[in-house]
Amino acid sequence: MSYVDEVLERVIAKNPAEPEFHQAVKEVLNSLRPVIEANEEVYRKEALLERLTEPDRQFKFRVPWVDDKGQVQVNTGYRVQFNNSIGPYKGGLRLHPSVNLGIIKFLGFEQIFKNSLTGLPIGGGKGGSDFDPKGKSDREIMAFCQSFMTELCKYIGADTDVPAGDIGTGAREIGYMFGQFKRIRGTYEGVLTGKGLTYGGSLARTEATGYGLLYFTEEMLKSNGSDIKGKTVCVSGSGNVAIYATEKAQQLGAKVVTVSDSTGWVYDPEGIDVALLKEVKEVKRARLTEYAAARPSAQYHEGRGVWTIKCDIALPCATQNELLLEDAKALVANGCMAVAEGANMPTTLEATEYLQQNKVLFAPGKAANAGGVATSALEMSQNSERLSWTFEEVDSKLKNIMVNIFHNLDDAAKRYGKEGDYVAGANIAGFEKVANAMMAQGVC
Ligand code: NDP
Ligand code: 2IT
């Protein structure tokens, strides 16, 4: 049996109830086959893949907090420190009722390669909790965040592990967590990114994932003789990534006609009104029904259905496994030319294969959404030098990083005879740097 197959079997046997983790490992290891086969003896002796697929350490902890009725609630907190061979652990905190260890591990594993692709010195980690922020008061959110950080603060630090936002964790939650870290540890350090601008946050971090997604997509289209201008785009999600992807797509001359949330979706043939979307989602924290109610051109539908709308470019920006084989078939039938993942692993393996077989340009999340974590690393740099850069400075660095990521993975794919396979290119380019650092650092 090949080394890759042996390790895949081992990962599944050792982590039986973690399907999302299996999916992420399968995608990475399958596309690394040519690289592994070229060095099989050395990698096997070094147990490189076994070490890469086993987190350095993982924390699971109780998070008790008191709700507005005086009732004690108990959630589970996680932080998985996956790999720090090229820098301190870095990755977001997800607050969503679906969170479990397998989901945090898939995200942490993806983060290793994503962070490597940014070209910046950051290792891979991820955390979160099964806490559901929906419908909670600000005081309840604060109570949860303070309790969560009371435990998490034992494991993180500006030079060890630097968490940030993800689903359900935005500036409000990061603020409460930063306050609690400072209170317990007594140090003022860049231990979290995505902070508010008055206490160490970076300009353009809020926009970075969505903007970066579009900078990457623009470069991918350019390199394939096309352009974003005038294109029709379907976006899913209506959170941080979706909002700023929509904003940048429209700035670049495209028309975004859909957004969604976990209850329904909007089709707005005149183009999404970003100011209204921000008002509904960022200020009122309301559902998309409010967007539709305030916008005569918008049609609201319950359930899922974004991918049935005819578009040139699809940008899944909500969550994992939200673009299924049947959706990929609908996109292809409607003439879609590119899919770029704003979310982490939104496309199933079957859907990805179908899109690639049908010559749709496919940009995997670990490359296309790396602008968020890259700008987090820029926030870390600013915190270290105790300075802040202008919006234009950060945005132009972000753009350069995304353009470089595209060319690095395009080159890596070509080197292994997989031209145009950006999944393979991203995994190979991300892996090479991490593998090299791991080998240089000996058995650890
Ligand atoms: P937000 O919490 O801001 O928004 C998430 C959006 O996705 C909401 O519209 C939400 O709808 C929807 N959503 C979440 N879970 C589900 C679900 N199970 N089914 C259907 N819809 C769902 O998160 P972000 O925008 O920050 O994150 C979106 C994706 O991007 C995630 O995969 C995240 O890991 C990834 N990502 C985020 C980065 C960042 O910097 N924030 C960086 C790189 C990747 P509802 O409000 O109804 O729950
Ligand atoms: O998935 C991701 O890359 C993020 N949620 C952002 C992580 C970060 O540290 O900014």
Short mmCIF file of C-alpha atoms and ligand atoms in Angstrom, two decimals:
data_model
loop_
_atom_site.label_atom_id
_atom_site.label_comp_id
_atom_site.label_asym_id
_atom_site.label_seq_id
_atom_site.Cartn_x
_atom_site.Cartn_y
_atom_site.Cartn_z
CA MET A 1 0.00 0.00 0.00
CA SER A 2 1.28 3.49 -0.78
CA TYR A 3 2.42 5.70 2.09
CA VAL A 4 -0.45 8.15 1.43
CA ASP A 5 -3.06 5.35 1.56
CA GLU A 6 -1.53 3.95 4.74
CA VAL A 7 -1.72 7.33 6.47
CA LEU A 8 -5.27 7.98 5.23
CA GLU A 9 -6.39 4.65 6.69
CA ARG A 10 -4.64 5.42 9.95
CA VAL A 11 -6.20 8.89 10.26
CA ILE A 12 -9.69 7.46 9.75
CA ALA A 13 -9.11 4.59 12.19
CA LYS A 14 -7.64 6.87 14.87
CA ASN A 15 -10.29 9.60 14.56
CA PRO A 16 -13.42 7.62 13.70
CA ALA A 17 -16.15 10.18 14.38
CA GLU A 18 -14.61 13.14 12.54
CA PRO A 19 -15.91 13.12 8.93
CA GLU A 20 -14.96 16.73 8.16
CA PHE A 21 -11.41 16.07 9.34
CA HIS A 22 -11.23 12.96 7.12
CA GLN A 23 -12.49 15.02 4.18
CA ALA A 24 -9.85 17.73 4.64
CA VAL A 25 -7.01 15.22 5.08
CA LYS A 26 -8.16 13.20 2.05
CA GLU A 27 -8.20 16.24 -0.18
CA VAL A 28 -4.73 17.32 0.90
CA LEU A 29 -3.00 13.93 0.89
CA ASN A 30 -4.56 12.83 -2.41
CA SER A 31 -3.26 15.87 -4.17
CA LEU A 32 0.17 15.53 -2.53
CA ARG A 33 0.66 12.04 -4.03
CA PRO A 34 3.18 13.11 -6.70
CA VAL A 35 5.27 15.00 -4.12
CA ILE A 36 5.15 12.19 -1.58
CA GLU A 37 5.91 9.52 -4.18
CA ALA A 38 9.00 11.45 -5.26
CA ASN A 39 10.38 11.34 -1.67
CA GLU A 40 8.50 8.36 -0.25
CA GLU A 41 11.40 6.64 1.51
CA VAL A 42 12.54 9.73 3.41
CA TYR A 43 9.04 10.91 4.33
CA ARG A 44 8.05 7.44 5.52
CA LYS A 45 11.16 7.06 7.68
CA GLU A 46 10.57 10.51 9.16
CA ALA A 47 6.83 9.69 9.67
CA LEU A 48 6.22 13.10 8.18
CA LEU A 49 2.57 12.54 7.23
CA GLU A 50 1.73 10.91 10.58
CA ARG A 51 3.19 13.95 12.34
CA LEU A 52 1.44 16.38 9.99
CA THR A 53 -2.00 14.83 10.59
CA GLU A 54 -1.67 14.64 14.39
CA PRO A 55 -2.15 18.02 16.15
CA ASP A 56 0.72 19.20 18.37
CA ARG A 57 -1.90 19.40 21.14
CA GLN A 58 -5.62 19.96 21.62
CA PHE A 59 -7.52 21.52 24.51
CA LYS A 60 -11.16 20.84 25.35
CA PHE A 61 -12.69 22.68 28.27
CA ARG A 62 -15.90 23.58 30.11
CA VAL A 63 -17.32 27.07 29.57
CA PRO A 64 -19.93 27.88 32.24
CA TRP A 65 -21.75 31.23 32.07
CA VAL A 66 -24.92 32.79 33.49
CA ASP A 67 -27.76 33.79 31.14
CA ASP A 68 -30.10 36.77 31.58
CA LYS A 69 -32.56 34.70 33.60
CA GLY A 70 -29.88 33.79 36.14
CA GLN A 71 -29.63 30.24 34.77
CA VAL A 72 -26.16 28.69 34.49
CA GLN A 73 -25.39 27.45 30.96
CA VAL A 74 -22.52 25.12 30.05
CA ASN A 75 -20.75 25.01 26.68
CA THR A 76 -17.65 23.20 25.46
CA GLY A 77 -14.58 25.16 24.36
CA TYR A 78 -11.80 23.93 22.04
CA ARG A 79 -8.39 25.05 20.88
CA VAL A 80 -6.39 22.80 18.58
CA GLN A 81 -2.74 23.79 18.14
CA PHE A 82 -1.98 21.87 14.98
CA ASN A 83 1.45 22.79 13.69
CA ASN A 84 3.90 25.57 14.60
CA SER A 85 6.83 24.65 12.40
CA ILE A 86 6.81 27.96 10.50
CA GLY A 87 5.43 30.31 13.17
CA PRO A 88 3.14 30.67 16.20
CA TYR A 89 -0.24 28.93 15.92
CA LYS A 90 -2.71 31.19 14.13
CA GLY A 91 -6.37 30.69 13.31
CA GLY A 92 -9.87 31.75 14.21
CA LEU A 93 -12.43 30.89 16.88
CA ARG A 94 -15.76 29.56 15.64
CA LEU A 95 -18.87 30.04 17.77
CA HIS A 96 -21.67 27.90 16.35
CA PRO A 97 -23.86 25.11 17.79
CA SER A 98 -22.44 22.64 15.23
CA VAL A 99 -18.87 22.97 16.56
CA ASN A 100 -17.19 19.74 17.68
CA LEU A 101 -13.62 18.49 17.80
CA GLY A 102 -13.68 17.08 14.24
CA ILE A 103 -14.78 20.42 12.78
CA ILE A 104 -12.11 22.32 14.71
CA LYS A 105 -9.51 19.78 13.54
CA PHE A 106 -10.49 20.08 9.88
CA LEU A 107 -10.25 23.85 10.16
CA GLY A 108 -6.92 23.68 12.00
CA PHE A 109 -5.49 21.27 9.44
CA GLU A 110 -6.53 23.49 6.51
CA GLN A 111 -5.06 26.46 8.35
CA ILE A 112 -1.54 24.93 8.30
CA PHE A 113 -1.39 25.05 4.48
CA LYS A 114 -3.32 28.31 4.14
CA ASN A 115 -0.99 30.09 6.53
CA SER A 116 2.02 28.67 4.75
CA LEU A 117 0.66 29.95 1.41
CA THR A 118 0.47 33.52 2.73
CA GLY A 119 4.28 33.55 2.83
CA LEU A 120 4.12 34.93 6.38
CA PRO A 121 5.49 33.23 9.53
CA ILE A 122 2.32 31.71 10.99
CA GLY A 123 1.55 28.14 12.02
CA GLY A 124 -1.86 26.45 12.02
CA GLY A 125 -4.45 26.37 14.79
CA LYS A 126 -8.19 26.75 15.33
CA GLY A 127 -10.66 26.91 18.19
CA GLY A 128 -14.19 27.68 19.16
CA SER A 129 -17.22 26.48 21.02
CA ASP A 130 -20.68 25.01 20.50
CA PHE A 131 -22.09 28.26 21.96
CA ASP A 132 -24.85 29.76 19.77
CA PRO A 133 -24.56 33.57 19.66
CA LYS A 134 -27.95 33.94 17.92
CA GLY A 135 -30.59 35.69 20.00
CA LYS A 136 -28.22 36.36 22.92
CA SER A 137 -28.02 39.75 24.61
CA ASP A 138 -24.74 41.68 24.65
CA ARG A 139 -24.39 40.81 28.33
CA GLU A 140 -24.79 37.10 27.62
CA ILE A 141 -22.21 37.30 24.82
CA MET A 142 -19.82 39.04 27.22
CA ALA A 143 -20.42 36.47 29.96
CA PHE A 144 -19.67 33.65 27.55
CA CYS A 145 -16.59 35.34 26.06
CA GLN A 146 -15.13 36.12 29.50
CA SER A 147 -15.61 32.55 30.69
CA PHE A 148 -14.20 31.14 27.44
CA MET A 149 -11.10 33.34 27.73
CA THR A 150 -10.64 32.55 31.43
CA GLU A 151 -9.64 29.05 30.32
CA LEU A 152 -8.19 29.80 26.87
CA CYS A 153 -5.76 32.41 28.23
CA LYS A 154 -3.64 29.62 29.71
CA TYR A 155 -2.69 28.37 26.27
CA ILE A 156 -2.26 31.46 24.07
CA GLY A 157 0.07 34.45 23.74
CA ALA A 158 1.45 36.84 21.11
CA ASP A 159 4.41 34.50 20.44
CA THR A 160 2.68 31.15 20.99
CA ASP A 161 -0.87 31.13 19.65
CA VAL A 162 -2.91 34.05 18.30
CA PRO A 163 -6.65 33.39 17.77
CA ALA A 164 -9.00 35.58 15.70
CA GLY A 165 -12.57 35.64 14.37
CA ASP A 166 -14.49 33.05 12.37
CA ILE A 167 -18.20 32.16 12.15
CA GLY A 168 -20.00 33.83 15.06
CA THR A 169 -16.89 35.66 16.27
CA GLY A 170 -16.50 39.25 15.14
CA ALA A 171 -15.19 42.51 16.59
CA ARG A 172 -17.61 42.46 19.55
CA GLU A 173 -16.54 39.00 20.72
CA ILE A 174 -12.83 39.68 20.12
CA GLY A 175 -13.18 42.86 22.23
CA TYR A 176 -14.70 41.00 25.20
CA MET A 177 -12.07 38.26 24.93
CA PHE A 178 -9.20 40.74 24.69
CA GLY A 179 -10.47 42.57 27.79
CA GLN A 180 -10.59 39.35 29.78
CA PHE A 181 -7.13 38.20 28.61
CA LYS A 182 -5.63 41.53 29.68
CA ARG A 183 -7.36 41.36 33.04
CA ILE A 184 -6.13 37.87 33.88
CA ARG A 185 -2.65 37.93 32.36
CA GLY A 186 -1.91 41.61 33.01
CA THR A 187 -0.08 42.10 29.72
CA TYR A 188 -1.08 44.25 26.77
CA GLU A 189 -0.07 42.16 23.81
CA GLY A 190 -1.27 41.22 20.34
CA VAL A 191 -2.75 37.95 21.54
CA LEU A 192 -5.82 38.20 19.30
CA THR A 193 -6.31 39.71 15.85
CA GLY A 194 -9.40 41.36 14.45
CA LYS A 195 -9.25 43.79 17.38
CA GLY A 196 -11.00 47.17 17.36
CA LEU A 197 -9.04 50.04 15.80
CA THR A 198 -8.68 51.89 19.12
CA TYR A 199 -6.85 49.00 20.80
CA GLY A 200 -4.43 47.49 18.32
CA GLY A 201 -6.61 46.36 15.43
CA SER A 202 -5.51 46.76 11.83
CA LEU A 203 -7.28 48.82 9.22
CA ALA A 204 -8.61 46.57 6.43
CA ARG A 205 -8.76 43.42 8.61
CA THR A 206 -12.58 43.55 8.58
CA GLU A 207 -12.62 43.68 4.79
CA ALA A 208 -9.60 41.43 4.22
CA THR A 209 -11.07 37.98 3.62
CA GLY A 210 -13.73 39.16 1.17
CA TYR A 211 -11.46 41.66 -0.58
CA GLY A 212 -8.64 39.09 -0.74
CA LEU A 213 -11.03 36.56 -2.28
CA LEU A 214 -11.75 38.99 -5.10
CA TYR A 215 -8.07 39.93 -5.59
CA PHE A 216 -7.31 36.23 -5.96
CA THR A 217 -10.27 35.62 -8.29
CA GLU A 218 -9.30 38.62 -10.41
CA GLU A 219 -5.76 37.28 -10.83
CA MET A 220 -7.00 33.75 -11.62
CA LEU A 221 -9.36 35.10 -14.29
CA LYS A 222 -6.67 37.37 -15.72
CA SER A 223 -4.25 34.49 -16.00
CA ASN A 224 -6.95 32.57 -17.91
CA GLY A 225 -7.64 35.41 -20.33
CA SER A 226 -10.75 36.74 -18.63
CA ASP A 227 -11.87 39.54 -16.32
CA ILE A 228 -14.33 40.22 -13.50
CA LYS A 229 -15.83 43.34 -14.99
CA GLY A 230 -19.40 42.85 -16.18
CA LYS A 231 -19.70 39.34 -14.70
CA THR A 232 -22.71 38.07 -12.74
CA VAL A 233 -21.73 36.64 -9.36
CA CYS A 234 -23.60 34.43 -6.90
CA VAL A 235 -22.46 34.75 -3.28
CA SER A 236 -23.66 32.53 -0.43
CA GLY A 237 -23.62 33.62 3.21
CA SER A 238 -24.20 37.15 4.46
CA GLY A 239 -21.58 37.42 7.18
CA ASN A 240 -18.15 39.03 7.26
CA VAL A 241 -16.69 37.21 4.24
CA ALA A 242 -19.82 37.44 2.08
CA ILE A 243 -20.41 41.15 2.73
CA TYR A 244 -16.89 42.27 1.79
CA ALA A 245 -16.67 39.85 -1.14
CA THR A 246 -19.88 41.43 -2.45
CA GLU A 247 -18.55 44.94 -1.86
CA LYS A 248 -15.25 44.32 -3.69
CA ALA A 249 -16.88 42.38 -6.55
CA GLN A 250 -19.14 45.35 -7.19
CA GLN A 251 -16.22 47.81 -6.92
CA LEU A 252 -14.49 45.75 -9.62
CA GLY A 253 -17.51 46.08 -11.91
CA ALA A 254 -19.31 42.76 -11.34
CA LYS A 255 -22.94 42.36 -10.30
CA VAL A 256 -23.64 40.21 -7.23
CA VAL A 257 -27.19 38.88 -7.38
CA THR A 258 -27.50 36.55 -4.35
CA VAL A 259 -26.68 36.26 -0.65
CA SER A 260 -27.96 33.75 1.92
CA ASP A 261 -28.13 32.89 5.59
CA SER A 262 -28.98 29.71 7.44
CA THR A 263 -32.73 30.21 6.99
CA GLY A 264 -33.02 31.46 3.41
CA TRP A 265 -31.60 33.33 0.45
CA VAL A 266 -32.13 36.44 -1.57
CA TYR A 267 -32.12 36.87 -5.35
CA ASP A 268 -31.71 40.51 -6.25
CA PRO A 269 -31.40 40.80 -10.05
CA GLU A 270 -30.54 44.51 -9.80
CA GLY A 271 -27.49 43.71 -7.67
CA ILE A 272 -27.14 43.42 -3.89
CA ASP A 273 -27.36 46.75 -2.05
CA VAL A 274 -24.26 46.43 0.17
CA ALA A 275 -25.11 49.40 2.41
CA LEU A 276 -28.50 47.85 3.18
CA LEU A 277 -26.95 44.41 3.71
CA LYS A 278 -24.46 45.89 6.21
CA GLU A 279 -27.26 47.69 8.03
CA VAL A 280 -29.30 44.46 8.32
CA LYS A 281 -26.40 42.14 9.23
CA GLU A 282 -23.75 44.25 10.98
CA VAL A 283 -25.92 46.79 12.79
CA LYS A 284 -29.30 45.13 13.40
CA ARG A 285 -27.96 41.54 13.44
CA ALA A 286 -31.23 40.63 11.71
CA ARG A 287 -32.33 38.00 9.16
CA LEU A 288 -32.31 38.44 5.37
CA THR A 289 -36.10 38.78 5.39
CA GLU A 290 -35.43 42.34 6.57
CA TYR A 291 -33.20 42.97 3.55
CA ALA A 292 -35.91 41.67 1.23
CA ALA A 293 -38.59 43.73 2.99
CA ALA A 294 -36.59 46.93 2.44
CA ARG A 295 -35.59 46.24 -1.17
CA PRO A 296 -38.35 46.01 -3.81
CA SER A 297 -36.12 44.27 -6.41
CA ALA A 298 -35.20 41.41 -4.02
CA GLN A 299 -36.95 38.04 -3.89
CA TYR A 300 -36.66 36.06 -0.65
CA HIS A 301 -36.74 32.24 -0.64
CA GLU A 302 -36.74 29.89 2.36
CA GLY A 303 -34.10 27.13 2.52
CA ARG A 304 -31.15 26.80 0.14
CA GLY A 305 -31.00 27.57 -3.59
CA VAL A 306 -28.33 30.16 -4.37
CA TRP A 307 -26.55 27.86 -6.85
CA THR A 308 -29.63 27.48 -9.05
CA ILE A 309 -29.26 31.09 -10.22
CA LYS A 310 -27.41 31.59 -13.49
CA CYS A 311 -24.00 33.18 -12.90
CA ASP A 312 -20.48 33.47 -14.32
CA ILE A 313 -18.74 33.26 -10.94
CA ALA A 314 -19.81 31.48 -7.73
CA LEU A 315 -18.37 32.51 -4.37
CA PRO A 316 -19.45 30.19 -1.52
CA CYS A 317 -18.86 32.26 1.64
CA ALA A 318 -21.00 30.60 4.35
CA THR A 319 -19.79 27.26 5.72
CA GLN A 320 -18.40 23.79 4.97
CA ASN A 321 -20.17 21.44 2.53
CA GLU A 322 -22.68 24.00 1.30
CA LEU A 323 -21.98 23.39 -2.41
CA LEU A 324 -22.99 19.84 -3.27
CA LEU A 325 -22.70 17.74 -6.44
CA GLU A 326 -26.22 18.73 -7.55
CA ASP A 327 -25.26 22.40 -7.11
CA ALA A 328 -22.08 21.90 -9.13
CA LYS A 329 -24.20 20.35 -11.91
CA ALA A 330 -26.58 23.32 -11.86
CA LEU A 331 -23.67 25.79 -12.00
CA VAL A 332 -22.07 23.98 -14.95
CA ALA A 333 -25.40 23.71 -16.78
CA ASN A 334 -25.82 27.47 -16.34
CA GLY A 335 -22.39 28.25 -17.81
CA CYS A 336 -20.51 29.18 -14.63
CA MET A 337 -16.80 29.68 -15.40
CA ALA A 338 -15.24 30.01 -11.92
CA VAL A 339 -15.84 28.96 -8.33
CA ALA A 340 -13.70 30.55 -5.62
CA GLU A 341 -14.15 29.48 -2.01
CA GLY A 342 -14.53 32.30 0.52
CA ALA A 343 -15.55 29.81 3.21
CA ASN A 344 -13.45 26.89 4.44
CA MET A 345 -14.20 23.68 2.51
CA PRO A 346 -17.65 24.82 1.27
CA THR A 347 -17.47 22.48 -1.73
CA THR A 348 -17.75 18.72 -1.25
CA LEU A 349 -15.07 16.49 -2.81
CA GLU A 350 -17.56 15.17 -5.41
CA ALA A 351 -18.66 18.68 -6.36
CA THR A 352 -15.04 19.86 -6.65
CA GLU A 353 -14.19 16.97 -8.97
CA TYR A 354 -17.26 17.62 -11.11
CA LEU A 355 -16.40 21.31 -11.46
CA GLN A 356 -12.78 20.57 -12.35
CA GLN A 357 -13.77 17.87 -14.86
CA ASN A 358 -16.06 20.39 -16.51
CA LYS A 359 -13.25 22.94 -16.83
CA VAL A 360 -14.62 25.37 -14.26
CA LEU A 361 -11.74 27.34 -12.71
CA PHE A 362 -11.76 26.20 -9.08
CA ALA A 363 -9.98 28.16 -6.33
CA PRO A 364 -9.78 26.26 -3.02
CA GLY A 365 -10.46 28.16 0.21
CA LYS A 366 -7.02 27.65 1.65
CA ALA A 367 -5.71 29.89 -1.13
CA ALA A 368 -8.68 32.08 -2.02
CA ASN A 369 -9.69 33.05 1.53
CA ALA A 370 -6.14 33.41 2.90
CA GLY A 371 -6.42 37.20 2.83
CA GLY A 372 -8.08 37.21 6.24
CA VAL A 373 -5.34 35.40 8.09
CA ALA A 374 -2.66 37.18 6.05
CA THR A 375 -4.01 40.53 7.24
CA SER A 376 -4.15 39.11 10.77
CA ALA A 377 -0.41 38.48 10.42
CA LEU A 378 -0.04 42.11 9.28
CA GLU A 379 -1.93 43.11 12.44
CA MET A 380 0.61 41.08 14.46
CA SER A 381 3.47 42.92 12.74
CA GLN A 382 1.91 46.30 13.53
CA ASN A 383 1.38 45.26 17.18
CA SER A 384 5.02 44.15 17.44
CA GLU A 385 6.35 47.44 16.16
CA ARG A 386 3.66 49.39 18.07
CA LEU A 387 2.64 51.27 14.96
CA SER A 388 -0.39 51.25 12.70
CA TRP A 389 -0.38 51.39 8.96
CA THR A 390 -2.87 53.20 6.73
CA PHE A 391 -5.78 51.42 5.05
CA GLU A 392 -4.08 51.82 1.67
CA GLU A 393 -0.82 50.34 2.95
CA VAL A 394 -2.51 47.25 4.38
CA ASP A 395 -4.83 46.84 1.39
CA SER A 396 -1.95 47.04 -1.08
CA LYS A 397 0.07 44.45 0.90
CA LEU A 398 -3.04 42.24 0.94
CA LYS A 399 -3.42 42.54 -2.81
CA ASN A 400 0.25 41.64 -3.37
CA ILE A 401 -0.07 38.64 -1.08
CA MET A 402 -3.14 37.32 -2.95
CA VAL A 403 -1.51 37.80 -6.36
CA ASN A 404 1.61 35.98 -5.10
CA ILE A 405 -0.46 33.13 -3.68
CA PHE A 406 -2.12 32.64 -7.06
CA HIS A 407 1.22 32.51 -8.90
CA ASN A 408 2.86 30.25 -6.32
CA LEU A 409 0.12 27.67 -6.57
CA ASP A 410 -0.17 28.02 -10.33
CA ASP A 411 3.60 27.35 -10.58
CA ALA A 412 3.45 24.44 -8.12
CA ALA A 413 0.65 22.81 -10.16
CA LYS A 414 2.67 23.23 -13.36
CA ARG A 415 5.83 21.78 -11.76
CA TYR A 416 3.95 18.55 -11.10
CA GLY A 417 2.22 18.41 -14.50
CA LYS A 418 -1.14 19.51 -13.08
CA GLU A 419 -1.60 22.80 -14.87
CA GLY A 420 -4.87 24.49 -13.92
CA ASP A 421 -5.47 22.19 -10.93
CA TYR A 422 -5.41 24.86 -8.24
CA VAL A 423 -6.39 22.40 -5.51
CA ALA A 424 -3.22 20.40 -6.13
CA GLY A 425 -1.19 23.59 -6.58
CA ALA A 426 -2.36 25.05 -3.25
CA ASN A 427 -1.76 21.85 -1.32
CA ILE A 428 1.67 21.29 -2.85
CA ALA A 429 2.88 24.87 -2.41
CA GLY A 430 1.53 25.03 1.16
CA PHE A 431 3.00 21.65 2.06
CA GLU A 432 6.51 22.18 0.65
CA LYS A 433 7.41 24.97 3.07
CA VAL A 434 5.94 23.24 6.13
CA ALA A 435 7.54 19.87 5.27
CA ASN A 436 10.90 21.52 4.75
CA ALA A 437 10.69 23.30 8.14
CA MET A 438 9.56 20.11 9.91
CA MET A 439 12.44 18.08 8.48
CA ALA A 440 14.96 20.78 9.40
CA GLN A 441 13.72 20.86 13.00
CA GLY A 442 14.24 17.16 13.64
CA VAL A 443 11.88 14.72 15.31
CA CYS A 444 9.36 16.93 17.13
P1 NDP B 1 -20.03 35.01 9.90
O1 NDP B 1 -20.47 34.45 11.18
O2 NDP B 1 -19.77 36.47 9.79
O3 NDP B 1 -21.09 34.65 8.76
C1 NDP B 1 -21.40 33.33 8.46
C2 NDP B 1 -22.47 33.32 7.38
O4 NDP B 1 -22.66 31.98 6.95
C3 NDP B 1 -23.81 33.79 7.89
O5 NDP B 1 -24.53 34.35 6.84
C4 NDP B 1 -24.45 32.49 8.37
O6 NDP B 1 -25.86 32.53 8.42
C5 NDP B 1 -23.97 31.53 7.31
N1 NDP B 1 -23.88 30.18 7.89
C6 NDP B 1 -23.10 29.79 8.93
N2 NDP B 1 -23.29 28.49 9.21
C7 NDP B 1 -24.21 28.07 8.35
C8 NDP B 1 -24.84 26.83 8.14
N3 NDP B 1 -24.53 25.77 8.89
N4 NDP B 1 -25.73 26.73 7.12
C9 NDP B 1 -26.05 27.82 6.35
N5 NDP B 1 -25.49 29.04 6.52
C10 NDP B 1 -24.59 29.14 7.49
O7 NDP B 1 -18.74 34.17 9.47
P2 NDP B 1 -17.62 34.53 8.41
O8 NDP B 1 -18.20 35.30 7.28
O9 NDP B 1 -16.47 35.08 9.14
O10 NDP B 1 -17.20 33.07 7.92
C11 NDP B 1 -17.78 32.46 6.77
C12 NDP B 1 -16.86 31.36 6.27
O11 NDP B 1 -15.60 31.92 5.90
C13 NDP B 1 -16.52 30.25 7.28
O12 NDP B 1 -16.33 29.04 6.56
C14 NDP B 1 -15.19 30.71 7.85
O13 NDP B 1 -14.45 29.63 8.37
C15 NDP B 1 -14.54 31.27 6.59
N6 NDP B 1 -13.45 32.21 6.78
C16 NDP B 1 -13.59 33.33 7.55
C17 NDP B 1 -12.55 34.22 7.67
C18 NDP B 1 -12.66 35.50 8.43
O14 NDP B 1 -11.72 36.28 8.42
N7 NDP B 1 -13.79 35.78 9.07
C19 NDP B 1 -11.25 33.97 7.01
C20 NDP B 1 -11.23 32.81 6.17
C21 NDP B 1 -12.29 31.97 6.09
P3 NDP B 1 -26.59 32.73 9.84
O15 NDP B 1 -26.29 34.14 10.25
O16 NDP B 1 -28.02 32.46 9.58
O17 NDP B 1 -25.97 31.72 10.76
O1 2IT B 2 -10.27 30.62 8.50
C1 2IT B 2 -9.53 31.61 8.67
O2 2IT B 2 -8.49 31.77 8.04
C2 2IT B 2 -9.96 32.60 9.66
N1 2IT B 2 -11.02 32.46 10.26
C3 2IT B 2 -9.07 33.77 9.97
C4 2IT B 2 -7.99 33.38 10.94
C5 2IT B 2 -7.14 34.53 11.45
O3 2IT B 2 -6.29 34.22 12.29
O4 2IT B 2 -7.31 35.67 11.03
#
